[in-house]
JSON list of C-alpha atoms in Angstrom, two decimals:
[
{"chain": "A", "resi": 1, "resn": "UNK", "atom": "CA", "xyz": [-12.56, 7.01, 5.26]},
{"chain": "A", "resi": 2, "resn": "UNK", "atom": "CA", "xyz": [-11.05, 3.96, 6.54]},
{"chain": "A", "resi": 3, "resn": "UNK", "atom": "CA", "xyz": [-7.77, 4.78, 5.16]},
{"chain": "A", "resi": 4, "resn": "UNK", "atom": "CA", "xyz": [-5.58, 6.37, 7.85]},
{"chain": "A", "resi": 5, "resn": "UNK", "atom": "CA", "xyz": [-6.13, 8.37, 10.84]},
{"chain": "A", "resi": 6, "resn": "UNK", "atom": "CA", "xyz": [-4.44, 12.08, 9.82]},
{"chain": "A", "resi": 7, "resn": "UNK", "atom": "CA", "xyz": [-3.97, 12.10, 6.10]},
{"chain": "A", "resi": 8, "resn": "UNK", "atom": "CA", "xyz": [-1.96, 10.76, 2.92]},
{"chain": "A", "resi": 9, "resn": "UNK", "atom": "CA", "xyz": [1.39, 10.66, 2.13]},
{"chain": "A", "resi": 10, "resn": "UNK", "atom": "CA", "xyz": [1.39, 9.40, -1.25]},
{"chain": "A", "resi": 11, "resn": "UNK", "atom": "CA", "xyz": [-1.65, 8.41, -4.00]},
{"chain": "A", "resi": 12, "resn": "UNK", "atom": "CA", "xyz": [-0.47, 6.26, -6.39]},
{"chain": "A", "resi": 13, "resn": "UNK", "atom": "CA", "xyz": [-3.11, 4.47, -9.43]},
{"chain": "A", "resi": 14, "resn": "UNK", "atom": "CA", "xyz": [-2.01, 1.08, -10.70]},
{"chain": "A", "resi": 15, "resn": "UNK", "atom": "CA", "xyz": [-0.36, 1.14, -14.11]},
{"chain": "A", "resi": 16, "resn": "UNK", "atom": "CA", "xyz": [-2.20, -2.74, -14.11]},
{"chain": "A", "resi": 17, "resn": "UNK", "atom": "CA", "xyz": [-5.20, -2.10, -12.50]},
{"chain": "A", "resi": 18, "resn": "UNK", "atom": "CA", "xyz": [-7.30, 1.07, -13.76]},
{"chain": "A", "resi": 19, "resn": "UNK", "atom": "CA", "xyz": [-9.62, 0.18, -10.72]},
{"chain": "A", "resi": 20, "resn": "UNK", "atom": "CA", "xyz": [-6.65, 0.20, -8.26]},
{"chain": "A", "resi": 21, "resn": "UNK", "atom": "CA", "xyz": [-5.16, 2.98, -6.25]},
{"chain": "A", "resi": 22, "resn": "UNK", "atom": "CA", "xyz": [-2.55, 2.08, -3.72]},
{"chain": "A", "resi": 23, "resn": "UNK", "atom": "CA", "xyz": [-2.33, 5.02, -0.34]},
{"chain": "A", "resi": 24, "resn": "UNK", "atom": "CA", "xyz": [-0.02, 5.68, 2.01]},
{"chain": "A", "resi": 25, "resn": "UNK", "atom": "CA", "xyz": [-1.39, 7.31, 5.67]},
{"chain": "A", "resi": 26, "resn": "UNK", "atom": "CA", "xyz": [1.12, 9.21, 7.23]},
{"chain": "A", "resi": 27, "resn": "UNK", "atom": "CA", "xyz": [1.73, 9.54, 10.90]},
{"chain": "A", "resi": 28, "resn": "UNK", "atom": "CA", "xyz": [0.43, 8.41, 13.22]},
{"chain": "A", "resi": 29, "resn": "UNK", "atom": "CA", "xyz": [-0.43, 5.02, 11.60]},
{"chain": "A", "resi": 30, "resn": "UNK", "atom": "CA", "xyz": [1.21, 4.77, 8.16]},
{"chain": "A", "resi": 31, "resn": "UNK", "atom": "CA", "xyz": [-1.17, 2.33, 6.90]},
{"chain": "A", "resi": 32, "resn": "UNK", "atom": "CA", "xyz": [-0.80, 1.28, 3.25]},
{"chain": "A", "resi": 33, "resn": "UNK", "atom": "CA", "xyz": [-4.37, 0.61, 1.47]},
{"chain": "A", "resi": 34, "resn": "UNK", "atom": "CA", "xyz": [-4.97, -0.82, -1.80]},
{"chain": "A", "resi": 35, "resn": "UNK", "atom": "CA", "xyz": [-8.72, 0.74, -2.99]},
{"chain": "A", "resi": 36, "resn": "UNK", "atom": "CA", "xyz": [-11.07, -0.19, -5.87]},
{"chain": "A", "resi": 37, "resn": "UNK", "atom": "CA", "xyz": [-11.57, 3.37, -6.36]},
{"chain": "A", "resi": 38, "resn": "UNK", "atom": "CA", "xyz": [-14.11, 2.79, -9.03]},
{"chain": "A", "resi": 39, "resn": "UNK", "atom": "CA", "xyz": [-16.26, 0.57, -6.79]},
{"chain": "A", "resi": 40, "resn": "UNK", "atom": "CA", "xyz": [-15.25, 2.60, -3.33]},
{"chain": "A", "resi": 41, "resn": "UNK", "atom": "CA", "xyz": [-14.38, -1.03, -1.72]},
{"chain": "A", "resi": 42, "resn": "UNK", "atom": "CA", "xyz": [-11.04, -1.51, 0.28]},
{"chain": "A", "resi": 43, "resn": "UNK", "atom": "CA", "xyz": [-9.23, -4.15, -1.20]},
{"chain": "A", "resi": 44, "resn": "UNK", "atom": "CA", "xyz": [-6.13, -4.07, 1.14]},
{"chain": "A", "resi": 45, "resn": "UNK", "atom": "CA", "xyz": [-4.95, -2.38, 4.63]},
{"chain": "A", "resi": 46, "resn": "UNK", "atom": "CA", "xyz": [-1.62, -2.89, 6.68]},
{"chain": "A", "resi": 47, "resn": "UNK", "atom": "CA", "xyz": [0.77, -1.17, 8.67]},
{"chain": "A", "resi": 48, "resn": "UNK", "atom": "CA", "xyz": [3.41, -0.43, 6.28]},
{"chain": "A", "resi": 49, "resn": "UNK", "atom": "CA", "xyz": [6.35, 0.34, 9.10]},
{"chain": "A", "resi": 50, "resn": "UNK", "atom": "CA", "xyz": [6.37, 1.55, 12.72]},
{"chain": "A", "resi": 51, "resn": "UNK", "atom": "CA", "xyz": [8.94, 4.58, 11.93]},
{"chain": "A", "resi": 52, "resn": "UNK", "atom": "CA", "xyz": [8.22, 7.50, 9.13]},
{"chain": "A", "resi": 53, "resn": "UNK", "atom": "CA", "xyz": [7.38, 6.09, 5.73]},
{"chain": "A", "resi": 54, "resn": "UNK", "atom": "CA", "xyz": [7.15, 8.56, 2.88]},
{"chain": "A", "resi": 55, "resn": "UNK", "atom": "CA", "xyz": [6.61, 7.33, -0.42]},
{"chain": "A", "resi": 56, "resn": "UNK", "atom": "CA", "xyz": [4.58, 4.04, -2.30]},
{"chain": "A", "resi": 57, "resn": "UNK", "atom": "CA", "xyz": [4.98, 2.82, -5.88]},
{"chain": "A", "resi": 58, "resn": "UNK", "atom": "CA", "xyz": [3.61, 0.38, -7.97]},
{"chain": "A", "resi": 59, "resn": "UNK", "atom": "CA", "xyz": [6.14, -2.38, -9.11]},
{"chain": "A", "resi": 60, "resn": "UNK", "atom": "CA", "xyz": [7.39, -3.45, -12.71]},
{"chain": "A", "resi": 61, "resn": "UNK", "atom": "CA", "xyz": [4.91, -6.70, -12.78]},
{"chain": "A", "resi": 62, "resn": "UNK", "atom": "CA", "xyz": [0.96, -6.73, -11.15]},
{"chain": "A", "resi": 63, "resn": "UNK", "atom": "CA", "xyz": [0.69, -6.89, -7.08]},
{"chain": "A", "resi": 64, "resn": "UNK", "atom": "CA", "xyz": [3.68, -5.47, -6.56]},
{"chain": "A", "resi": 65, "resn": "UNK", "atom": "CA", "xyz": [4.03, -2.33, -4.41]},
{"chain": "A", "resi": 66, "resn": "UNK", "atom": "CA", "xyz": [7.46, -0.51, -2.79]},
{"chain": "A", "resi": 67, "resn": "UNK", "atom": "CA", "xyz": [7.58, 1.73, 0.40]},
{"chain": "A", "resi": 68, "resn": "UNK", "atom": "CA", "xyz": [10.32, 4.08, 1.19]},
{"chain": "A", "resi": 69, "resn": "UNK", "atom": "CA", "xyz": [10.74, 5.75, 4.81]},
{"chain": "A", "resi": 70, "resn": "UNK", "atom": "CA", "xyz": [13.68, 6.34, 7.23]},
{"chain": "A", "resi": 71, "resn": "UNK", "atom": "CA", "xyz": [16.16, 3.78, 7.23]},
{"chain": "A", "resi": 72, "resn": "UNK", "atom": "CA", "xyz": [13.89, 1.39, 5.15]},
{"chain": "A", "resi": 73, "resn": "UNK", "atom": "CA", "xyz": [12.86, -0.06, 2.18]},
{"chain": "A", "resi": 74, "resn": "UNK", "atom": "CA", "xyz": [9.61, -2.40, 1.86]},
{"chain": "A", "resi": 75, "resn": "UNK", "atom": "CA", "xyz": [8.41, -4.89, -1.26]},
{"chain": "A", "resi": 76, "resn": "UNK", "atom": "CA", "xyz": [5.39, -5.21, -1.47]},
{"chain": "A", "resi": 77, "resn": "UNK", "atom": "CA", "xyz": [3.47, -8.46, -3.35]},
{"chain": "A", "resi": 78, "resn": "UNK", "atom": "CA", "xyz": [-1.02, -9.14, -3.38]},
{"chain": "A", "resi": 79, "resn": "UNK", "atom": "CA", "xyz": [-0.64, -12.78, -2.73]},
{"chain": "A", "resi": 80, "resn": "UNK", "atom": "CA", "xyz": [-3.45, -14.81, -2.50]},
{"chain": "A", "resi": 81, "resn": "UNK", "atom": "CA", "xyz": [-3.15, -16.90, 0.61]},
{"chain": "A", "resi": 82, "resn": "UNK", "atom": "CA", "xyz": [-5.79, -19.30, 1.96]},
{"chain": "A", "resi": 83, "resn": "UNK", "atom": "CA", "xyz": [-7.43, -17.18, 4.11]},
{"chain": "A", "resi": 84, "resn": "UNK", "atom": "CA", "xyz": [-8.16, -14.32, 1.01]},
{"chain": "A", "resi": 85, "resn": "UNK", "atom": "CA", "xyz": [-6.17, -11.96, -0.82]},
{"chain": "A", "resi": 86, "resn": "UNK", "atom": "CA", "xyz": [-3.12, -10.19, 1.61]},
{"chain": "A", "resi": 87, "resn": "UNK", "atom": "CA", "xyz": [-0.59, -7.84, 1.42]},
{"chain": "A", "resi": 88, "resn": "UNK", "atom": "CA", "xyz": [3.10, -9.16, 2.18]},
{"chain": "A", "resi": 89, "resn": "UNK", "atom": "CA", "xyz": [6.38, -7.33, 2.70]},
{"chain": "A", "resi": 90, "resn": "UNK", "atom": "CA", "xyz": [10.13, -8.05, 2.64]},
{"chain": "A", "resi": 91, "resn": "UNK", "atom": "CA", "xyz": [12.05, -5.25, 4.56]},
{"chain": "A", "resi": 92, "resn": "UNK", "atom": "CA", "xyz": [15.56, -3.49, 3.66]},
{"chain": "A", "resi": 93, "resn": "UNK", "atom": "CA", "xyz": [17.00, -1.64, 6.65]},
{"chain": "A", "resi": 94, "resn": "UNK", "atom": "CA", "xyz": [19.73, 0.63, 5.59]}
]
C-alpha cells in the first residue's frame, strides 16, 4: 500500500519513535519508507539504491537510518529542509 511494488525486505520500528516504522521494498524498486504506523500516514519514501539492497536499521541518535546492499552502504538522516521533512543519504561503495 504505497510502499513498494513486490514486497519487503526488512521492517524495522524506531527505538525513538513508537509511531515510526522504517521499510525496505525489495526488487524491483527498493524504496525505503518511513510510516506512522499508528496513524497509517507515510511520512517518508525514496529510492534507497538502484542495485540489491537488503537490510535497514535505525541509527544510534533520532532520524537516522542505515541501508546495506551489494557493494554499498547508505546513512540515512530526516532533515527538515525548506520544502518539508526529507530523507537524505551519504553512500559507501565498497
Amino acid at each position: 500500500r504505497k510502499g513498494t511494488e513486490r514486497g519487503y525486505a526488512s521492517v524495522k520500528f524506531s527505538p525513538h519513535n513508537k509511531n515510526q516504522i522504517a521499510v525496505l521494498g525489495c526488487a524491483p524498486d527498493y524504496m525505503l519508507s518511513v510510516w506512522d504506523w499508528k496513524n497509517e500516514r507515510l511520512l517518508l519514501k525514496c529510492k534507497a539504491y538502484g542495485q540489491e539492497v537488503f537490510d535497514i536499521r535505525w541509527g544510534q541518535f533520532p532520524g537516522m537510518l542505515t541501508s546495506v546492499g551489494s557493494g554499498h552502504i547508505r546513512f540515512w538522516k530526516m532533515a527538515l529542509t525548506f520544502t518539508g521533512l526529507k530523507l537524505q543519504g551519504d553512500i559507501g561503495k565498497f
